[in-house]
């Protein structure tokens, strides 16, 4: 027998299948990890297939040296997934396979954790001196309890007594493997009775199809997910649920643990290496049957899936932007189809792409249009910040927001103030009239590049002189930049020195469980103001939050891509959803310099459909996804001359595509990337926007051109979230 092996190394030259002989009596199976001789070295590899025949000269083949484990760590489904991803995302096989295993396992750094227990040695007759009281106590304790851990015995009776008993072989040591489980706060299982809409949703979601669960914030989607998972378990099947990293709140994890206990395994970035490894193993062995985690949990080693759930499906974190690049939706779809089970994409603000698919019947739309507790959505008041300036108020708070905060304080309630900093781009804006510098060709906001004092379009590369005067109103207070959380907290302190103000952002949550601490403090403090970034936008359910303030709603509006309006709509909807979830009615104060932008009208009316129609129209007219495909190929290398030459060669070839597909290629150019150098590598890119008709064909041909020309890695991205 012969084994086809993928070498677990990054080099492009090794990205192919190598054949090895299987020594007699070596029980090799597909999906096993093996050690193989390679040149003068021994390398790790994955057996991806077995065959009776070989393609190379048999006499020259080498034999597999040994197995890393005696079982296939990569199962059949994942091998199929590997092929699918390689085809679809133009990725190296080894880089895909690596996604399927915890990195700790590959590097052999993390081992199983064992603890030592002690039992009495039945075969040993023993005498103990009367003075050894502690030793006697241990013996009596073990007579009663049969077994106890080393840690427990030392704590109760001291180390020296234990040591003496071991030396006299009165006690026997036994090793026990321990699973390191991530800490989860305990909570009670809130058993609620499903309402009619939820019941209907669950009944609807049963086939081997993709369902788009569109439910307003607070509509009880989580309860629907839990029931779907419950049903899967009852049918003897397993489940995967993905949530964006930032919504992996302690609260959500606690709720799932409360409902499903040890059946849940958590996979997220807050785990220690040991915890991640053990959670993975619990899933692999079938001990845990529900994987809950961020993006990478879609690769959970579960078989026989009964449901796959992607919560907050519109979140951009589902698209992997580092290598290997992939879109989690594709993988989720693959796994659901492979297991013949439903895929559920849930959101209060589905992505335009997903809603478009629902509209065309590719996804099945399931709706939860009202809050589960019957409460109204909070009123959203739009404040024109340009007007505030005109009235002589140039602070970051409008007078309305200040008086609403004062109200919250007087009534001993709570407020959340939201600063949007994600993907913060330095656009230029006129403080007097709200004008934003945009590209004349692409209608996306320009990015200010300090180093050469120019404005650039990240879509087409076109450059503009930086502005000193506003072209609309002539004002000279045209600036770039925005405020951060720290500044907001400082300013608030000055105005309300007595009130507790908490801050939650990347800086204040970098230590373990910091997140949880801030949230607990917030929960227990009245009155209190929580100032935060995206982190406070999701998943939280605080009863006493009656006010949400959005300090500068426009910040995500002027990011430089076609999704920025969509992102703004969804962020504001999410944040607003934090207000007035319990008894008292909530309110949202939204501060903007562009109050007439269409997105705010739809947001204030909670009109997702209206927003979708408008956005769909704009995208169709401008030929942006989902009505076209953006392809970016990123070349990067330490040697700038090499990348420049390479891109020249590729682009010359690629231009022939432009002739062949003249009707399909809307835009195509080669250029430096907006971030020209990253981690000491020079970055160049080919950017392309193509109509959908022949998009796959063009993509494949482009890939072939580039793959042939390049000796280093090149990154393919489809509809990238970020063009930096
Ligand atoms: P979503 O995820 O859709 O924003 P959640 O799942 O967080 O909404 O639910 C919002 C609140 O409504 C939660 O406190 C939840 O316990 C509660 N809830 C969910 N379903 C019901 C129900 N059928 N009856 C009463 N309360 C419910
Ligand atoms: Zn102006
Ligand atoms: Zn442009």
XYZ file of C-alpha atoms and ligand atoms in Angstrom:
753
model
C 0.000 0.000 0.000
C 0.977 3.585 -0.642
C 0.187 6.702 1.306
C -0.328 10.152 -0.138
C 1.161 12.611 2.266
C 0.973 16.377 2.685
C 4.058 17.743 4.382
C 3.254 20.035 7.283
C 5.436 22.925 6.149
C 4.758 26.336 4.716
C 7.050 26.372 1.689
C 5.228 26.696 -1.603
C 7.441 24.052 -3.203
C 6.167 21.498 -0.700
C 2.550 22.236 -1.434
C 1.795 19.012 -3.221
C 1.113 15.373 -2.528
C 4.120 13.154 -1.814
C 3.969 9.378 -1.995
C 5.360 7.058 0.637
C 5.479 3.348 1.181
C 3.630 1.979 4.156
C 5.832 -0.449 6.036
C 4.309 -3.829 6.628
C 2.284 -4.037 9.835
C 2.108 -0.283 10.231
C -1.630 0.409 10.669
C -1.862 3.577 8.605
C -5.277 5.103 7.944
C -6.441 8.130 6.033
C -6.222 11.280 8.132
C -3.376 10.100 10.347
C -0.421 12.253 11.141
C 2.905 10.653 10.368
C 6.623 11.296 10.413
C 8.324 10.859 7.071
C 11.867 11.112 5.792
C 12.265 14.158 3.591
C 15.664 14.864 2.136
C 17.956 14.599 5.069
C 15.267 15.523 7.561
C 12.278 13.904 9.190
C 9.130 15.957 8.836
C 5.571 15.743 10.008
C 2.855 15.124 7.489
C -0.764 14.164 6.998
C -1.892 11.042 5.184
C -4.692 12.298 2.977
C -5.288 9.127 0.974
C -4.226 5.515 0.575
C -3.792 3.760 -2.737
C -2.912 0.388 -4.194
C -0.729 1.902 -6.879
C 1.758 4.697 -7.047
C 2.565 7.310 -9.645
C 6.308 7.360 -9.110
C 9.031 4.831 -9.446
C 8.311 2.466 -6.607
C 11.946 1.653 -6.026
C 12.655 5.292 -5.250
C 9.866 5.731 -2.724
C 10.738 6.040 0.921
C 8.760 4.572 3.783
C 6.774 6.308 6.480
C 8.882 6.398 9.632
C 6.136 6.322 12.235
C 2.687 7.579 13.216
C 2.270 10.597 15.441
C -0.956 9.248 16.917
C -2.451 5.808 16.503
C -5.753 7.247 15.257
C -6.685 9.585 12.405
C -6.750 13.077 13.866
C -8.328 14.329 10.642
C -11.524 12.601 9.705
C -13.078 11.896 6.346
C -15.353 14.944 6.353
C -12.439 17.238 7.054
C -10.399 15.708 4.242
C -13.273 16.491 1.907
C -13.452 19.973 3.361
C -9.757 20.389 2.691
C -10.280 19.680 -0.991
C -13.225 22.039 -1.125
C -11.310 24.880 0.512
C -8.261 24.374 -1.653
C -10.391 24.680 -4.744
C -12.529 27.531 -3.566
C -9.979 29.674 -1.754
C -6.789 28.743 -3.600
C -5.071 27.716 -0.402
C -2.188 25.435 0.367
C -3.282 22.043 1.619
C -1.038 22.051 4.664
C -2.307 25.445 5.720
C -5.881 24.164 5.569
C -5.150 20.983 7.483
C -3.576 23.021 10.215
C -6.857 24.801 10.822
C -8.375 21.490 11.815
C -6.101 20.829 14.778
C -5.285 22.927 17.814
C -1.856 24.360 17.125
C -0.701 23.056 20.482
C -1.205 19.553 19.194
C 0.934 20.079 16.140
C 3.760 21.657 17.994
C 3.616 19.002 20.674
C 3.891 21.673 23.312
C 0.806 20.827 25.247
C 0.366 17.459 26.812
C -2.527 15.914 28.550
C -2.703 16.993 32.136
C -2.481 14.316 34.796
C -3.054 14.577 38.506
C -1.986 12.069 41.134
C -4.510 10.339 43.364
C -3.752 8.055 46.291
C -5.400 4.869 47.520
C -4.456 2.524 50.361
C -2.163 -0.306 49.442
C -4.249 -3.330 50.395
C -1.332 -5.711 50.164
C 0.870 -3.902 52.587
C 0.622 -4.756 56.264
C 1.671 -1.752 58.188
C 2.400 -0.395 61.600
C 2.384 3.255 62.366
C 3.837 4.815 65.406
C 1.349 6.445 67.741
C 3.097 9.760 67.350
C 2.413 9.902 63.645
C -1.026 11.358 64.137
C -1.279 12.988 60.755
C -0.370 9.753 59.003
C -3.107 7.937 60.890
C -5.572 10.614 59.893
C -4.697 10.126 56.236
C -5.225 6.402 56.525
C -8.575 6.844 58.194
C -9.562 9.404 55.634
C -8.719 7.029 52.797
C -10.495 4.141 54.463
C -13.586 6.244 54.401
C -13.163 7.984 51.033
C -11.229 5.258 49.166
C -9.398 7.746 46.969
C -8.166 11.313 47.263
C -6.055 13.639 45.185
C -2.549 14.624 46.144
C -3.556 18.258 46.361
C -6.442 17.500 48.703
C -4.335 15.322 51.020
C -1.580 17.900 51.263
C -4.047 20.620 51.993
C -5.740 18.622 54.753
C -2.841 16.783 56.353
C 0.393 18.347 55.164
C 3.052 17.173 52.717
C 5.391 15.397 55.099
C 2.800 12.933 56.413
C 1.888 12.053 52.848
C 5.525 11.637 51.893
C 6.236 9.229 54.755
C 3.249 7.060 53.883
C 4.345 6.876 50.267
C 7.881 5.935 51.233
C 6.565 3.114 53.381
C 4.410 2.074 50.400
C 1.328 2.282 52.530
C -0.231 4.477 49.850
C -0.277 3.833 46.142
C -0.216 6.592 43.569
C -2.551 6.525 40.570
C -2.472 8.860 37.643
C -5.665 10.409 36.360
C -6.085 12.473 33.235
C -7.776 15.781 33.871
C -9.586 17.958 31.395
C -8.726 21.581 31.753
C -12.045 23.312 31.301
C -12.335 27.015 30.730
C -13.797 28.955 33.582
C -17.422 29.850 33.134
C -19.447 31.775 35.664
C -22.354 29.768 36.961
C -25.800 30.894 36.156
C -29.250 29.529 36.480
C -31.002 28.143 33.483
C -33.746 30.605 32.635
C -36.395 28.232 31.384
C -38.761 30.318 29.312
C -41.865 29.223 27.525
C -41.420 29.730 23.833
C -43.748 32.182 22.198
C -45.655 31.344 19.069
C -43.154 32.925 16.677
C -40.259 31.056 18.232
C -42.167 27.777 18.137
C -42.980 28.283 14.497
C -39.382 29.185 13.690
C -38.146 25.976 15.281
C -40.710 23.885 13.459
C -39.723 25.494 10.189
C -36.017 24.891 10.566
C -35.658 21.197 9.936
C -34.455 20.454 6.454
C -31.058 20.217 4.894
C -31.194 23.885 3.860
C -29.821 27.255 4.854
C -32.145 29.381 6.957
C -31.780 33.090 7.517
C -33.228 33.844 10.947
C -33.995 37.539 10.905
C -35.024 38.540 14.414
C -34.956 42.005 15.983
C -32.699 42.533 18.996
C -34.335 40.917 21.992
C -36.593 38.701 19.881
C -35.255 35.589 21.601
C -33.021 34.119 18.927
C -30.795 32.542 21.560
C -33.729 30.527 22.861
C -34.402 29.328 19.321
C -30.768 28.239 18.958
C -30.952 26.362 22.249
C -34.032 24.460 21.181
C -32.505 23.558 17.843
C -29.443 22.242 19.638
C -31.630 20.361 22.091
C -33.467 18.706 19.229
C -30.190 17.717 17.598
C -28.974 16.103 20.821
C -32.258 14.261 21.264
C -31.836 12.833 17.801
C -28.417 11.586 18.789
C -26.650 14.294 16.829
C -24.157 17.033 17.576
C -24.132 20.790 17.049
C -21.862 23.717 16.281
C -22.747 27.277 17.198
C -20.598 30.192 16.155
C -20.712 33.607 17.720
C -18.429 36.536 16.957
C -15.515 36.781 19.363
C -16.843 39.962 20.926
C -20.232 38.442 21.667
C -18.663 35.546 23.490
C -19.707 37.253 26.646
C -19.477 35.481 29.985
C -23.236 35.810 30.123
C -23.827 33.857 26.924
C -21.351 31.144 27.845
C -22.885 30.821 31.286
C -26.361 30.462 29.791
C -25.286 27.639 27.517
C -23.378 25.871 30.258
C -26.423 26.171 32.480
C -28.619 24.566 29.828
C -26.282 21.934 28.421
C -23.680 21.360 31.123
C -20.571 19.423 30.135
C -21.979 18.729 26.706
C -20.663 22.154 25.780
C -17.080 22.710 24.719
C -15.908 26.272 24.282
C -13.387 27.330 21.693
C -12.274 30.933 21.762
C -9.185 33.083 21.961
C -9.424 33.620 25.712
C -8.536 29.991 26.462
C -5.139 28.863 27.590
C -3.329 26.465 25.279
C -4.088 23.600 27.623
C -7.763 24.441 27.839
C -8.082 24.663 24.084
C -6.376 21.347 23.601
C -8.588 19.614 26.162
C -11.798 21.135 24.842
C -10.818 19.978 21.371
C -10.187 16.478 22.674
C -13.521 16.364 24.469
C -15.203 17.120 21.163
C -13.058 14.694 19.225
C -13.836 11.854 21.623
C -17.554 12.616 21.628
C -17.563 13.472 25.306
C -18.719 16.981 24.466
C -21.343 17.261 21.746
C -21.802 20.992 21.288
C -19.018 23.240 20.093
C -19.517 26.915 20.831
C -16.931 29.372 19.738
C -15.687 32.058 17.446
C -14.843 31.602 13.759
C -12.410 28.732 14.072
C -14.948 26.599 15.953
C -16.457 25.816 12.555
C -13.602 23.289 12.281
C -14.676 21.549 15.496
C -13.932 17.819 15.279
C -17.556 16.743 15.611
C -19.210 14.137 13.448
C -22.848 13.615 12.736
C -23.980 17.214 13.014
C -27.675 17.896 13.591
C -27.495 21.661 13.239
C -24.947 24.373 12.481
C -25.684 27.876 13.768
C -23.953 31.131 12.882
C -25.143 33.897 15.190
C -24.742 37.526 14.131
C -24.071 36.216 10.681
C -23.376 39.686 9.288
C -20.277 40.149 11.434
C -17.130 40.787 9.479
C -15.073 38.714 11.871
C -16.472 35.646 10.104
C -14.183 36.379 7.237
C -10.655 35.401 8.047
C -8.315 38.145 7.003
C -5.105 36.521 7.988
C -3.866 33.434 6.248
C -5.355 31.110 5.340
C -8.163 33.346 4.190
C -11.653 31.914 4.090
C -15.255 32.851 4.652
C -16.842 30.989 7.554
C -20.218 30.964 5.789
C -18.806 28.735 3.064
C -17.391 26.279 5.549
C -20.587 26.243 7.599
C -22.530 25.568 4.434
C -20.183 22.756 3.478
C -20.476 21.074 6.853
C -24.244 21.389 7.015
C -24.621 19.929 3.507
C -22.178 17.128 4.260
C -24.141 16.206 7.389
C -27.555 16.778 5.770
C -28.598 19.165 8.499
C -29.958 22.718 8.683
C -27.641 25.704 8.687
C -29.056 28.669 10.594
C -27.725 32.165 9.985
C -29.128 34.498 12.612
C -29.079 38.280 12.826
C -31.072 41.376 13.640
C -29.401 42.991 10.649
C -28.529 40.338 8.058
C -25.784 41.180 5.617
C -27.013 42.547 2.310
C -25.509 39.492 0.667
C -27.433 37.032 2.814
C -30.711 38.896 2.595
C -30.323 39.030 -1.146
C -29.980 35.261 -1.161
C -33.090 34.915 0.970
C -34.905 37.137 -1.474
C -33.902 34.882 -4.339
C -34.979 31.790 -2.422
C -31.474 30.411 -1.984
C -31.880 30.863 1.769
C -35.138 30.267 3.616
C -36.237 33.376 5.479
C -37.533 32.920 9.045
C -38.593 36.052 10.894
C -38.972 37.127 14.517
C -40.216 40.697 14.131
C -40.959 41.578 17.779
C -39.167 41.460 21.118
C -39.818 38.293 23.102
C -40.987 40.180 26.162
C -43.343 42.357 24.126
C -41.394 45.569 24.852
C -41.196 48.286 22.241
C -37.889 49.016 20.560
C -36.292 52.112 22.135
C -36.865 55.466 20.509
C -33.856 56.707 18.537
C -33.354 60.470 18.539
C -31.014 61.867 15.909
C -28.923 64.852 16.956
C -27.352 67.108 14.354
C -23.866 67.838 15.672
C -23.203 70.493 13.051
C -26.137 72.355 14.493
C -24.656 71.980 17.979
C -21.497 73.662 16.764
C -23.569 76.433 15.262
C -25.258 76.897 18.624
C -21.868 77.333 20.240
C -21.467 73.836 21.657
C -18.273 72.322 20.314
C -17.901 69.611 22.948
C -18.275 65.931 22.110
C -21.659 65.754 23.875
C -24.805 67.367 22.568
C -26.934 69.217 25.100
C -29.647 66.604 24.613
C -27.304 63.766 25.503
C -26.069 65.604 28.587
C -29.562 66.242 29.872
C -30.510 62.599 29.239
C -27.442 61.413 31.140
C -28.397 63.725 34.000
C -31.828 62.060 34.015
C -30.306 58.627 34.223
C -28.184 59.728 37.156
C -31.115 61.284 38.997
C -33.196 58.161 38.645
C -30.265 55.937 39.661
C -30.347 53.979 36.424
C -27.617 53.199 33.910
C -26.370 54.437 30.553
C -24.075 53.055 27.887
C -22.044 55.372 25.685
C -20.759 53.876 22.505
C -17.667 54.901 20.541
C -17.176 53.205 17.259
C -13.538 52.637 16.607
C -13.397 49.467 14.624
C -11.336 49.682 11.460
C -10.897 53.274 12.338
C -9.840 55.079 9.210
C -8.605 58.588 9.012
C -11.085 60.194 6.687
C -11.288 63.962 6.331
C -14.354 65.749 7.491
C -15.433 69.362 7.682
C -16.439 70.170 11.221
C -18.690 72.970 10.004
C -20.826 71.391 7.326
C -20.131 67.678 7.668
C -18.561 67.344 4.196
C -16.480 64.203 3.676
C -13.824 63.827 0.978
C -14.770 61.043 -1.410
C -13.327 59.432 -4.517
C -14.943 60.796 -7.654
C -14.759 57.383 -9.336
C -15.764 55.056 -6.560
C -17.901 57.043 -4.162
C -16.113 55.727 -1.118
C -14.404 57.970 1.388
C -10.786 58.779 0.875
C -8.159 57.821 3.381
C -5.708 60.380 4.598
C -2.070 59.262 4.328
C 0.011 61.304 6.644
C 3.424 60.332 5.262
C 2.804 61.958 1.883
C -0.006 64.270 2.991
C -2.419 62.958 0.396
C -5.890 61.508 0.208
C -6.152 58.130 -1.453
C -8.916 55.866 -2.636
C -8.395 52.350 -1.376
C -10.436 50.913 -4.208
C -8.869 52.377 -7.304
C -5.687 53.911 -5.981
C -6.533 57.376 -7.233
C -4.829 60.137 -5.260
C -5.951 63.613 -4.273
C -4.323 66.587 -2.622
C -5.078 66.816 1.075
C -7.602 69.545 1.793
C -6.982 72.629 3.830
C -10.327 74.278 3.074
C -13.711 72.625 2.805
C -14.774 72.609 -0.884
C -18.426 72.850 0.187
C -18.469 75.708 2.638
C -14.954 77.115 2.606
C -14.352 76.485 6.295
C -10.826 75.780 7.407
C -11.791 73.461 10.233
C -11.491 70.430 8.020
C -9.881 67.705 10.034
C -9.205 64.069 10.204
C -9.572 61.955 13.253
C -12.122 61.170 15.893
C -12.481 60.785 19.614
C -11.665 57.686 21.613
C -13.089 56.109 24.752
C -10.484 57.623 27.034
C -11.295 61.130 25.950
C -15.014 60.534 26.471
C -14.443 59.238 29.995
C -12.261 62.253 30.840
C -14.819 64.715 29.587
C -17.641 62.952 31.424
C -15.699 63.029 34.664
C -15.426 66.775 34.389
C -19.174 67.148 33.976
C -20.354 64.440 36.388
C -17.542 64.098 38.937
C -19.635 62.077 41.408
C -20.776 59.346 39.072
C -19.130 55.986 38.532
C -17.874 55.702 34.961
C -16.506 52.439 33.587
C -14.557 51.966 30.398
C -14.529 48.876 28.232
C -12.272 48.588 25.196
C -9.234 46.649 24.036
C -7.011 48.431 26.533
C -9.103 47.723 29.598
C -9.907 44.100 28.771
C -6.527 42.695 27.874
C -6.158 40.662 31.082
C -7.997 37.421 31.679
C -11.569 37.836 32.961
C -11.256 41.642 32.885
C -14.298 41.681 30.657
C -16.323 39.887 33.275
C -15.137 42.119 36.086
C -16.179 45.300 34.336
C -19.577 43.882 33.456
C -20.190 42.660 36.991
C -19.255 46.018 38.431
C -21.531 47.719 35.951
C -24.406 45.420 36.831
C -24.061 46.215 40.533
C -23.542 49.977 40.359
C -26.352 52.517 40.267
C -26.154 54.996 38.763
C -23.384 54.075 36.382
C -22.154 54.934 32.899
C -20.371 52.384 30.757
C -18.258 53.856 27.955
C -17.088 51.355 25.384
C -16.379 50.226 21.854
C -17.996 47.429 19.813
C -17.533 45.257 22.868
C -20.580 46.737 24.513
C -22.700 46.486 21.393
C -23.731 42.883 21.599
C -25.238 40.209 23.673
C -25.575 42.134 26.908
C -28.850 42.081 28.692
C -28.805 44.750 31.425
C -32.203 45.576 32.823
C -31.416 49.038 34.093
C -29.852 50.505 30.990
C -32.379 53.082 29.917
C -30.121 55.247 27.787
C -27.722 54.477 24.972
C -25.638 57.323 23.585
C -23.824 56.981 20.280
C -21.091 59.578 20.368
C -20.154 59.706 16.699
C -22.323 57.480 14.580
C -20.588 58.487 11.354
C -17.302 56.864 12.159
C -18.166 53.591 10.502
C -20.016 55.376 7.733
C -16.828 56.743 6.296
C -14.767 53.693 6.316
C -13.488 53.162 2.895
C -15.518 50.354 1.511
C -18.838 49.630 -0.035
C -20.048 47.916 3.113
C -19.651 50.950 5.364
C -23.302 51.999 5.293
C -24.411 48.468 5.956
C -22.003 48.227 8.854
C -23.259 51.487 10.308
C -26.850 50.344 10.098
C -26.082 47.118 11.831
C -23.862 48.569 14.549
C -26.351 51.221 15.512
C -29.186 48.725 15.542
C -27.160 46.428 17.777
C -26.150 49.139 20.212
C -29.643 50.551 20.345
C -30.871 47.081 21.219
C -29.104 47.392 24.579
C -31.558 50.012 25.808
C -34.836 49.420 27.599
C -34.793 45.647 27.619
C -36.784 45.336 30.832
C -39.481 47.291 32.632
C -38.613 50.869 31.777
C -38.718 52.258 28.281
C -35.328 52.932 26.758
C -33.983 55.722 24.621
C -31.128 56.137 22.165
C -29.377 59.416 21.424
C -27.524 59.246 18.130
C -25.057 62.049 17.390
C -24.120 62.631 13.770
C -22.590 65.224 11.486
C -24.625 63.891 8.583
C -28.176 63.724 9.942
C -29.673 63.558 6.487
C -27.799 60.452 5.429
C -30.374 57.839 4.436
C -28.983 55.265 6.820
C -30.177 57.238 9.859
C -33.743 57.506 8.669
C -33.972 53.735 8.300
C -32.123 53.083 11.536
C -34.421 55.368 13.530
C -37.478 53.584 12.131
C -36.016 50.121 12.607
C -36.736 49.666 8.929
C -34.408 46.898 7.821
C -36.389 46.146 4.657
C -36.348 49.785 3.621
C -32.644 49.975 4.208
C -32.043 46.780 2.295
C -33.990 48.007 -0.739
C -32.092 51.262 -0.847
C -28.735 49.597 -0.352
C -29.521 46.898 -2.892
C -30.324 49.565 -5.408
C -27.114 51.455 -4.826
C -25.011 48.323 -5.083
C -26.757 47.241 -8.227
C -26.244 50.606 -9.883
C -22.616 50.889 -8.831
C -21.983 47.196 -9.542
C -20.691 46.324 -6.108
C -21.156 42.936 -4.427
C -23.422 41.022 -4.264
C -23.910 42.169 -7.862
C -20.256 41.833 -8.733
C -17.206 40.217 -7.278
C -14.133 42.000 -6.000
C -10.959 40.000 -6.321
C -7.816 41.121 -4.646
C -4.511 39.361 -5.089
C -1.945 40.454 -2.583
C 1.752 39.929 -3.213
C 4.160 40.502 -0.404
C 7.835 39.891 -0.005
C 10.857 41.294 1.780
C 12.479 41.974 -1.580
C 10.645 44.878 -3.145
C 12.234 44.435 -6.557
C 11.068 40.870 -6.663
C 7.432 41.771 -5.894
C 7.494 44.623 -8.355
C 8.812 42.397 -11.124
C 6.397 39.650 -10.198
C 3.380 41.885 -10.282
C 4.502 43.272 -13.610
C 4.702 39.799 -15.111
C 1.369 38.775 -13.654
C -0.348 41.942 -14.667
C 0.834 41.688 -18.240
C -0.701 38.233 -18.387
C -3.800 39.310 -16.530
C -4.405 42.071 -19.031
C -5.027 39.422 -21.643
C -7.968 38.367 -19.520
C -9.240 41.871 -19.870
C -9.381 41.420 -23.614
C -10.943 38.012 -23.391
C -13.548 39.155 -20.867
C -13.993 42.756 -21.897
C -17.678 42.734 -20.982
C -17.129 41.207 -17.586
C -14.257 43.088 -16.088
C -15.509 46.345 -14.644
C -12.241 47.369 -13.152
C -8.727 46.021 -13.030
C -5.444 47.522 -11.970
C -2.161 46.741 -10.290
C -0.811 48.992 -7.565
C 0.933 49.296 -4.247
C -1.292 48.274 -1.362
C -2.563 51.111 0.812
C -0.314 49.820 3.551
C 2.835 49.574 1.524
C 4.889 47.679 3.991
C 3.786 45.374 6.733
C 6.002 43.281 8.952
C 8.910 44.283 6.793
C 7.330 42.974 3.635
C 6.473 45.074 0.631
C 2.884 44.738 -0.486
C 1.515 45.090 -3.985
C -1.872 44.101 -5.270
C -3.964 43.393 -8.287
C -7.471 44.613 -7.748
C -10.341 43.537 -9.897
C -14.082 43.984 -9.958
C -15.943 41.589 -12.238
C -19.510 40.867 -13.170
C -20.910 37.650 -11.792
C -21.569 35.960 -15.118
C -18.072 34.580 -15.610
C -16.600 35.401 -12.226
C -15.551 31.849 -11.362
C -13.856 31.391 -14.693
C -11.965 34.665 -14.463
C -10.955 33.966 -10.897
C -9.580 30.544 -11.802
C -7.642 31.846 -14.766
C -6.180 34.675 -12.759
C -5.168 32.230 -10.087
C -3.431 30.015 -12.605
C -1.503 32.911 -14.075
C -0.287 33.951 -10.679
C 0.402 30.506 -9.345
C 2.607 29.808 -12.339
C 4.576 33.015 -12.038
C 5.128 33.190 -8.318
C 7.564 31.267 -6.217
C 6.305 32.742 -2.977
C 2.877 32.843 -1.450
C 0.216 35.036 -2.901
C -3.045 35.775 -1.151
C -6.360 35.637 -2.848
C -9.268 37.493 -1.367
C -12.818 37.640 -2.566
C -14.895 40.653 -1.537
C -12.355 41.552 1.130
C -13.598 43.428 4.178
C -10.558 45.508 4.316
C -8.327 46.726 1.572
C -5.392 47.928 3.595
P -31.766 38.171 20.739
O -30.604 37.238 20.746
O -32.767 37.873 19.673
O -31.377 39.625 20.795
P -32.228 37.104 23.322
O -32.178 35.697 22.924
O -31.059 37.710 24.011
O -32.593 37.978 22.055
O -33.513 37.304 24.218
C -33.828 38.537 24.811
C -34.474 38.323 26.166
O -35.761 37.725 26.015
C -33.686 37.383 27.054
O -33.652 37.924 28.339
C -34.465 36.095 27.018
O -34.304 35.360 28.194
C -35.887 36.580 26.841
N -36.747 35.608 26.163
C -36.460 34.837 25.112
N -37.523 34.098 24.747
C -38.520 34.416 25.595
C -39.871 33.989 25.748
N -40.407 33.106 24.917
N -40.591 34.539 26.736
C -40.049 35.452 27.567
N -38.794 35.890 27.497
C -38.023 35.384 26.518
Zn -17.602 72.503 5.057
Zn -11.607 55.415 -6.385
